[in-house]
């Protein structure tokens, strides 16, 4: 077995289940790569998981004013620190497709509590998809065995969020439209997934479209915050 991040060989004793069912062996990180990533723990904003807050953070208060009828709830696994930025750079911008498996264990654990939810990944524009060759969110969900529904299409090919200032991100226009699958979400629980939550602008734009189709619950999730 090789580390799902650095690709170095991992030597450990296999369990009986893994010996009998070798295909059940999930990707893992080596000890050093496990230590690189900081999982979000308390205190963190109860609404968006922003580390360091014991109550609703200032950003969430601003979003609540803008979307007063949206019962916003976001969860994330890791802090968006230098280690995570390096991983996302290698995976998303250098296109190392192998890294889609880096967080399989954590993703599967999180989604084990979302069995009856409709999962939707944030889409790429057609141009961005052909440039990158894959949707990074869809890829890490598929690697973890998570089924998704295509509910949104990105209609605008804006500059990458990483190339924009915070104010430019917040001022970005609505970039999404609904697909024909959107009729399936009425009175259903929907989970919208992205790779990283920074300003929240992308997720709120996508949620704005989803909400018009009356899901019972709409929550959001990202690997990092």
PDB file of C-alpha atoms in Angstrom:
ATOM      1  CA  UNK A   1       0.000   0.000   0.000  1.00  0.00           C
ATOM      2  CA  UNK A   2       1.193   3.493  -0.826  1.00  0.00           C
ATOM      3  CA  UNK A   3       0.381   6.757   0.926  1.00  0.00           C
ATOM      4  CA  UNK A   4      -2.501   8.480  -0.827  1.00  0.00           C
ATOM      5  CA  UNK A   5      -0.618  11.786  -0.669  1.00  0.00           C
ATOM      6  CA  UNK A   6       3.180  11.383  -0.871  1.00  0.00           C
ATOM      7  CA  UNK A   7       2.943   7.936  -2.576  1.00  0.00           C
ATOM      8  CA  UNK A   8       5.573   6.455  -0.239  1.00  0.00           C
ATOM      9  CA  UNK A   9       5.063   2.823   0.702  1.00  0.00           C
ATOM     10  CA  UNK A  10       3.129   2.126   3.903  1.00  0.00           C
ATOM     11  CA  UNK A  11       4.082  -1.037   5.761  1.00  0.00           C
ATOM     12  CA  UNK A  12       1.535  -2.291   8.289  1.00  0.00           C
ATOM     13  CA  UNK A  13      -0.256  -5.465   9.330  1.00  0.00           C
ATOM     14  CA  UNK A  14      -3.483  -6.082   7.420  1.00  0.00           C
ATOM     15  CA  UNK A  15      -6.704  -6.925   9.229  1.00  0.00           C
ATOM     16  CA  UNK A  16      -8.481 -10.251   8.690  1.00  0.00           C
ATOM     17  CA  UNK A  17     -11.142  -8.468   6.608  1.00  0.00           C
ATOM     18  CA  UNK A  18      -8.453  -6.915   4.397  1.00  0.00           C
ATOM     19  CA  UNK A  19      -6.775 -10.289   3.913  1.00  0.00           C
ATOM     20  CA  UNK A  20     -10.068 -11.935   2.919  1.00  0.00           C
ATOM     21  CA  UNK A  21     -11.343  -8.970   0.888  1.00  0.00           C
ATOM     22  CA  UNK A  22      -8.318  -7.095  -0.505  1.00  0.00           C
ATOM     23  CA  UNK A  23     -10.569  -4.764  -2.500  1.00  0.00           C
ATOM     24  CA  UNK A  24     -11.888  -3.402   0.795  1.00  0.00           C
ATOM     25  CA  UNK A  25      -8.526  -1.791   1.568  1.00  0.00           C
ATOM     26  CA  UNK A  26      -9.080   1.969   1.443  1.00  0.00           C
ATOM     27  CA  UNK A  27      -6.443   4.551   0.632  1.00  0.00           C
ATOM     28  CA  UNK A  28      -4.546   5.841   3.621  1.00  0.00           C
ATOM     29  CA  UNK A  29      -1.990   8.513   4.423  1.00  0.00           C
ATOM     30  CA  UNK A  30       1.333   7.661   5.988  1.00  0.00           C
ATOM     31  CA  UNK A  31       2.044   8.907   9.503  1.00  0.00           C
ATOM     32  CA  UNK A  32       3.913  12.008   8.306  1.00  0.00           C
ATOM     33  CA  UNK A  33       1.105  12.976   5.910  1.00  0.00           C
ATOM     34  CA  UNK A  34      -1.504  12.332   8.585  1.00  0.00           C
ATOM     35  CA  UNK A  35       0.288  14.854  10.782  1.00  0.00           C
ATOM     36  CA  UNK A  36       0.366  17.551   8.079  1.00  0.00           C
ATOM     37  CA  UNK A  37      -3.356  18.282   8.051  1.00  0.00           C
ATOM     38  CA  UNK A  38      -5.136  19.984  10.953  1.00  0.00           C
ATOM     39  CA  UNK A  39      -8.667  18.736  11.491  1.00  0.00           C
ATOM     40  CA  UNK A  40     -11.158  21.367  12.618  1.00  0.00           C
ATOM     41  CA  UNK A  41     -11.962  21.034  16.309  1.00  0.00           C
ATOM     42  CA  UNK A  42     -13.718  23.206  18.878  1.00  0.00           C
ATOM     43  CA  UNK A  43     -13.924  26.108  19.120  1.00  0.00           C
ATOM     44  CA  UNK A  44     -15.353  26.708  15.656  1.00  0.00           C
ATOM     45  CA  UNK A  45     -18.269  28.697  14.292  1.00  0.00           C
ATOM     46  CA  UNK A  46     -21.380  26.491  14.663  1.00  0.00           C
ATOM     47  CA  UNK A  47     -22.735  27.799  11.360  1.00  0.00           C
ATOM     48  CA  UNK A  48     -19.727  27.572   9.000  1.00  0.00           C
ATOM     49  CA  UNK A  49     -16.994  25.715  10.961  1.00  0.00           C
ATOM     50  CA  UNK A  50     -14.604  28.681  10.873  1.00  0.00           C
ATOM     51  CA  UNK A  51     -11.951  27.848  13.502  1.00  0.00           C
ATOM     52  CA  UNK A  52     -11.600  29.987  16.601  1.00  0.00           C
ATOM     53  CA  UNK A  53     -15.222  31.099  17.069  1.00  0.00           C
ATOM     54  CA  UNK A  54     -17.485  30.031  19.932  1.00  0.00           C
ATOM     55  CA  UNK A  55     -20.618  31.560  18.362  1.00  0.00           C
ATOM     56  CA  UNK A  56     -21.716  32.654  14.881  1.00  0.00           C
ATOM     57  CA  UNK A  57     -18.752  34.350  13.198  1.00  0.00           C
ATOM     58  CA  UNK A  58     -18.812  37.822  11.653  1.00  0.00           C
ATOM     59  CA  UNK A  59     -18.930  36.413   8.111  1.00  0.00           C
ATOM     60  CA  UNK A  60     -21.983  34.283   8.858  1.00  0.00           C
ATOM     61  CA  UNK A  61     -23.750  37.257  10.408  1.00  0.00           C
ATOM     62  CA  UNK A  62     -23.229  39.167   7.149  1.00  0.00           C
ATOM     63  CA  UNK A  63     -24.526  36.246   5.067  1.00  0.00           C
ATOM     64  CA  UNK A  64     -27.542  35.931   7.357  1.00  0.00           C
ATOM     65  CA  UNK A  65     -28.434  39.550   6.626  1.00  0.00           C
ATOM     66  CA  UNK A  66     -28.141  38.904   2.900  1.00  0.00           C
ATOM     67  CA  UNK A  67     -30.070  35.601   2.994  1.00  0.00           C
ATOM     68  CA  UNK A  68     -32.443  35.911   5.985  1.00  0.00           C
ATOM     69  CA  UNK A  69     -34.604  32.953   4.931  1.00  0.00           C
ATOM     70  CA  UNK A  70     -31.728  30.516   4.358  1.00  0.00           C
ATOM     71  CA  UNK A  71     -31.114  28.231   7.347  1.00  0.00           C
ATOM     72  CA  UNK A  72     -27.406  28.055   6.584  1.00  0.00           C
ATOM     73  CA  UNK A  73     -25.345  25.159   7.943  1.00  0.00           C
ATOM     74  CA  UNK A  74     -21.838  24.381   6.683  1.00  0.00           C
ATOM     75  CA  UNK A  75     -19.445  21.673   7.854  1.00  0.00           C
ATOM     76  CA  UNK A  76     -15.783  21.130   6.973  1.00  0.00           C
ATOM     77  CA  UNK A  77     -13.065  18.668   7.930  1.00  0.00           C
ATOM     78  CA  UNK A  78      -9.735  20.517   7.799  1.00  0.00           C
ATOM     79  CA  UNK A  79      -8.320  23.979   8.386  1.00  0.00           C
ATOM     80  CA  UNK A  80      -7.381  25.806   5.208  1.00  0.00           C
ATOM     81  CA  UNK A  81      -3.768  26.260   6.289  1.00  0.00           C
ATOM     82  CA  UNK A  82      -0.473  26.120   4.387  1.00  0.00           C
ATOM     83  CA  UNK A  83      -0.415  22.318   4.302  1.00  0.00           C
ATOM     84  CA  UNK A  84      -3.898  22.137   2.815  1.00  0.00           C
ATOM     85  CA  UNK A  85      -3.104  24.922   0.340  1.00  0.00           C
ATOM     86  CA  UNK A  86      -0.111  22.903  -0.870  1.00  0.00           C
ATOM     87  CA  UNK A  87      -2.307  19.817  -1.319  1.00  0.00           C
ATOM     88  CA  UNK A  88      -5.002  21.723  -3.223  1.00  0.00           C
ATOM     89  CA  UNK A  89      -2.325  23.306  -5.434  1.00  0.00           C
ATOM     90  CA  UNK A  90      -0.914  19.905  -6.402  1.00  0.00           C
ATOM     91  CA  UNK A  91      -4.333  18.330  -6.876  1.00  0.00           C
ATOM     92  CA  UNK A  92      -6.364  21.119  -8.435  1.00  0.00           C
ATOM     93  CA  UNK A  93      -3.879  23.320 -10.254  1.00  0.00           C
ATOM     94  CA  UNK A  94      -1.093  20.876 -11.140  1.00  0.00           C
ATOM     95  CA  UNK A  95      -3.710  18.221 -11.921  1.00  0.00           C
ATOM     96  CA  UNK A  96      -2.334  15.307  -9.854  1.00  0.00           C
ATOM     97  CA  UNK A  97      -5.420  13.107 -10.181  1.00  0.00           C
ATOM     98  CA  UNK A  98      -4.005  10.531  -7.749  1.00  0.00           C
ATOM     99  CA  UNK A  99      -4.617  12.983  -4.896  1.00  0.00           C
ATOM    100  CA  UNK A 100      -8.382  12.553  -5.196  1.00  0.00           C
ATOM    101  CA  UNK A 101      -7.897   9.622  -2.803  1.00  0.00           C
ATOM    102  CA  UNK A 102      -6.018  11.558  -0.103  1.00  0.00           C
ATOM    103  CA  UNK A 103      -8.967  12.001   2.294  1.00  0.00           C
ATOM    104  CA  UNK A 104     -11.074   8.931   1.473  1.00  0.00           C
ATOM    105  CA  UNK A 105     -11.224   7.731   5.085  1.00  0.00           C
ATOM    106  CA  UNK A 106     -12.471  11.054   6.468  1.00  0.00           C
ATOM    107  CA  UNK A 107     -14.930  11.590   3.594  1.00  0.00           C
ATOM    108  CA  UNK A 108     -16.445   8.127   3.976  1.00  0.00           C
ATOM    109  CA  UNK A 109     -16.802   8.619   7.727  1.00  0.00           C
ATOM    110  CA  UNK A 110     -18.581  11.959   7.240  1.00  0.00           C
ATOM    111  CA  UNK A 111     -20.939  10.634   4.567  1.00  0.00           C
ATOM    112  CA  UNK A 112     -21.778   7.529   6.592  1.00  0.00           C
ATOM    113  CA  UNK A 113     -24.173   9.877   8.432  1.00  0.00           C
ATOM    114  CA  UNK A 114     -25.677  11.231   5.181  1.00  0.00           C
ATOM    115  CA  UNK A 115     -27.156   8.052   3.709  1.00  0.00           C
ATOM    116  CA  UNK A 116     -30.520   9.546   2.748  1.00  0.00           C
ATOM    117  CA  UNK A 117     -29.209  12.863   1.404  1.00  0.00           C
ATOM    118  CA  UNK A 118     -29.031  13.952  -2.242  1.00  0.00           C
ATOM    119  CA  UNK A 119     -25.419  14.995  -2.854  1.00  0.00           C
ATOM    120  CA  UNK A 120     -24.533  17.676  -5.400  1.00  0.00           C
ATOM    121  CA  UNK A 121     -20.993  18.825  -6.187  1.00  0.00           C
ATOM    122  CA  UNK A 122     -20.234  22.387  -7.263  1.00  0.00           C
ATOM    123  CA  UNK A 123     -19.747  22.181 -11.051  1.00  0.00           C
ATOM    124  CA  UNK A 124     -17.003  23.627 -13.251  1.00  0.00           C
ATOM    125  CA  UNK A 125     -17.643  25.596 -16.402  1.00  0.00           C
ATOM    126  CA  UNK A 126     -17.198  23.571 -19.582  1.00  0.00           C
ATOM    127  CA  UNK A 127     -14.029  25.483 -20.441  1.00  0.00           C
ATOM    128  CA  UNK A 128     -12.493  24.958 -16.992  1.00  0.00           C
ATOM    129  CA  UNK A 129     -13.368  21.255 -17.081  1.00  0.00           C
ATOM    130  CA  UNK A 130     -11.547  20.713 -20.366  1.00  0.00           C
ATOM    131  CA  UNK A 131      -8.553  22.713 -19.117  1.00  0.00           C
ATOM    132  CA  UNK A 132      -8.255  20.675 -15.920  1.00  0.00           C
ATOM    133  CA  UNK A 133      -9.512  17.354 -17.248  1.00  0.00           C
ATOM    134  CA  UNK A 134     -11.647  16.591 -14.191  1.00  0.00           C
ATOM    135  CA  UNK A 135     -13.941  18.189 -11.623  1.00  0.00           C
ATOM    136  CA  UNK A 136     -11.866  18.028  -8.441  1.00  0.00           C
ATOM    137  CA  UNK A 137     -14.937  17.838  -6.169  1.00  0.00           C
ATOM    138  CA  UNK A 138     -16.688  15.157  -8.190  1.00  0.00           C
ATOM    139  CA  UNK A 139     -13.425  13.188  -8.323  1.00  0.00           C
ATOM    140  CA  UNK A 140     -12.807  12.997  -4.562  1.00  0.00           C
ATOM    141  CA  UNK A 141     -16.455  12.089  -3.959  1.00  0.00           C
ATOM    142  CA  UNK A 142     -16.351   9.308  -6.561  1.00  0.00           C
ATOM    143  CA  UNK A 143     -13.070   8.021  -5.120  1.00  0.00           C
ATOM    144  CA  UNK A 144     -14.848   7.665  -1.756  1.00  0.00           C
ATOM    145  CA  UNK A 145     -17.812   5.888  -3.368  1.00  0.00           C
ATOM    146  CA  UNK A 146     -20.225   8.813  -2.899  1.00  0.00           C
ATOM    147  CA  UNK A 147     -22.966   9.053  -5.535  1.00  0.00           C
ATOM    148  CA  UNK A 148     -23.925  12.513  -6.738  1.00  0.00           C
ATOM    149  CA  UNK A 149     -26.729  14.167  -8.696  1.00  0.00           C
ATOM    150  CA  UNK A 150     -26.013  16.770 -11.377  1.00  0.00           C
ATOM    151  CA  UNK A 151     -28.280  19.573 -10.213  1.00  0.00           C
ATOM    152  CA  UNK A 152     -26.282  22.587 -11.370  1.00  0.00           C
ATOM    153  CA  UNK A 153     -24.436  23.820 -14.430  1.00  0.00           C
ATOM    154  CA  UNK A 154     -21.885  26.611 -14.300  1.00  0.00           C
ATOM    155  CA  UNK A 155     -22.883  29.025 -17.018  1.00  0.00           C
ATOM    156  CA  UNK A 156     -20.009  31.502 -16.604  1.00  0.00           C
ATOM    157  CA  UNK A 157     -16.299  30.860 -16.974  1.00  0.00           C
ATOM    158  CA  UNK A 158     -15.009  33.380 -14.469  1.00  0.00           C
ATOM    159  CA  UNK A 159     -11.392  33.744 -13.435  1.00  0.00           C
ATOM    160  CA  UNK A 160     -10.311  31.222 -10.810  1.00  0.00           C
ATOM    161  CA  UNK A 161     -11.306  32.183  -7.267  1.00  0.00           C
ATOM    162  CA  UNK A 162      -7.644  31.896  -6.256  1.00  0.00           C
ATOM    163  CA  UNK A 163      -6.829  34.742  -8.654  1.00  0.00           C
ATOM    164  CA  UNK A 164      -9.338  37.144  -7.073  1.00  0.00           C
ATOM    165  CA  UNK A 165      -9.221  39.338  -4.003  1.00  0.00           C
ATOM    166  CA  UNK A 166     -11.797  38.793  -1.271  1.00  0.00           C
ATOM    167  CA  UNK A 167     -13.838  41.770  -2.455  1.00  0.00           C
ATOM    168  CA  UNK A 168     -13.752  40.542  -6.060  1.00  0.00           C
ATOM    169  CA  UNK A 169     -15.010  37.134  -4.937  1.00  0.00           C
ATOM    170  CA  UNK A 170     -17.862  38.616  -2.937  1.00  0.00           C
ATOM    171  CA  UNK A 171     -18.872  40.819  -5.883  1.00  0.00           C
ATOM    172  CA  UNK A 172     -18.905  37.934  -8.391  1.00  0.00           C
ATOM    173  CA  UNK A 173     -22.171  37.530 -10.369  1.00  0.00           C
ATOM    174  CA  UNK A 174     -24.440  34.487 -10.200  1.00  0.00           C
ATOM    175  CA  UNK A 175     -22.642  31.769 -12.186  1.00  0.00           C
ATOM    176  CA  UNK A 176     -25.015  28.782 -11.931  1.00  0.00           C
ATOM    177  CA  UNK A 177     -28.266  27.559 -13.414  1.00  0.00           C
ATOM    178  CA  UNK A 178     -30.426  24.525 -12.661  1.00  0.00           C
ATOM    179  CA  UNK A 179     -30.524  21.252 -14.600  1.00  0.00           C
ATOM    180  CA  UNK A 180     -33.622  19.171 -15.329  1.00  0.00           C
ATOM    181  CA  UNK A 181     -32.740  16.990 -12.294  1.00  0.00           C
ATOM    182  CA  UNK A 182     -33.633  19.822  -9.947  1.00  0.00           C
ATOM    183  CA  UNK A 183     -37.273  18.726  -9.805  1.00  0.00           C
ATOM    184  CA  UNK A 184     -36.140  15.710  -7.738  1.00  0.00           C
ATOM    185  CA  UNK A 185     -35.070  17.717  -4.715  1.00  0.00           C
ATOM    186  CA  UNK A 186     -38.427  19.096  -3.552  1.00  0.00           C
ATOM    187  CA  UNK A 187     -38.939  18.093   0.105  1.00  0.00           C
ATOM    188  CA  UNK A 188     -35.626  16.182   0.069  1.00  0.00           C
ATOM    189  CA  UNK A 189     -32.440  16.665   2.105  1.00  0.00           C
ATOM    190  CA  UNK A 190     -29.700  18.091  -0.112  1.00  0.00           C
ATOM    191  CA  UNK A 191     -25.975  18.398   0.579  1.00  0.00           C
ATOM    192  CA  UNK A 192     -23.966  20.769  -1.612  1.00  0.00           C
ATOM    193  CA  UNK A 193     -20.234  19.994  -1.724  1.00  0.00           C
ATOM    194  CA  UNK A 194     -17.168  22.071  -2.631  1.00  0.00           C
ATOM    195  CA  UNK A 195     -13.450  21.606  -2.030  1.00  0.00           C
ATOM    196  CA  UNK A 196     -12.729  24.735   0.037  1.00  0.00           C
ATOM    197  CA  UNK A 197     -14.884  27.345   1.767  1.00  0.00           C
ATOM    198  CA  UNK A 198     -13.143  30.744   1.734  1.00  0.00           C
ATOM    199  CA  UNK A 199     -15.559  33.683   1.398  1.00  0.00           C
ATOM    200  CA  UNK A 200     -18.603  31.427   0.899  1.00  0.00           C
ATOM    201  CA  UNK A 201     -19.624  33.264  -2.281  1.00  0.00           C
ATOM    202  CA  UNK A 202     -19.571  30.163  -4.524  1.00  0.00           C
ATOM    203  CA  UNK A 203     -21.626  28.035  -2.143  1.00  0.00           C
ATOM    204  CA  UNK A 204     -24.188  30.777  -1.486  1.00  0.00           C
ATOM    205  CA  UNK A 205     -24.656  31.373  -5.200  1.00  0.00           C
ATOM    206  CA  UNK A 206     -25.190  27.656  -5.783  1.00  0.00           C
ATOM    207  CA  UNK A 207     -27.499  27.365  -2.759  1.00  0.00           C
ATOM    208  CA  UNK A 208     -29.514  30.322  -4.028  1.00  0.00           C
ATOM    209  CA  UNK A 209     -30.458  28.309  -7.121  1.00  0.00           C
ATOM    210  CA  UNK A 210     -31.130  25.110  -5.181  1.00  0.00           C
ATOM    211  CA  UNK A 211     -33.411  26.828  -2.682  1.00  0.00           C
ATOM    212  CA  UNK A 212     -35.859  27.901  -5.363  1.00  0.00           C
ATOM    213  CA  UNK A 213     -36.741  24.206  -5.841  1.00  0.00           C
ATOM    214  CA  UNK A 214     -37.829  23.827  -2.201  1.00  0.00           C
ATOM    215  CA  UNK A 215     -35.593  21.177  -0.657  1.00  0.00           C
ATOM    216  CA  UNK A 216     -36.620  20.080   2.811  1.00  0.00           C
ATOM    217  CA  UNK A 217     -33.108  20.818   4.107  1.00  0.00           C
ATOM    218  CA  UNK A 218     -30.090  22.298   2.364  1.00  0.00           C
ATOM    219  CA  UNK A 219     -26.671  22.028   3.982  1.00  0.00           C
ATOM    220  CA  UNK A 220     -23.173  22.559   2.582  1.00  0.00           C
ATOM    221  CA  UNK A 221     -19.862  20.765   3.059  1.00  0.00           C
ATOM    222  CA  UNK A 222     -16.227  21.254   2.071  1.00  0.00           C
ATOM    223  CA  UNK A 223     -12.956  19.511   2.779  1.00  0.00           C
ATOM    224  CA  UNK A 224     -11.426  22.676   4.236  1.00  0.00           C
ATOM    225  CA  UNK A 225     -12.515  25.939   5.842  1.00  0.00           C
TER     226      UNK A 225
END
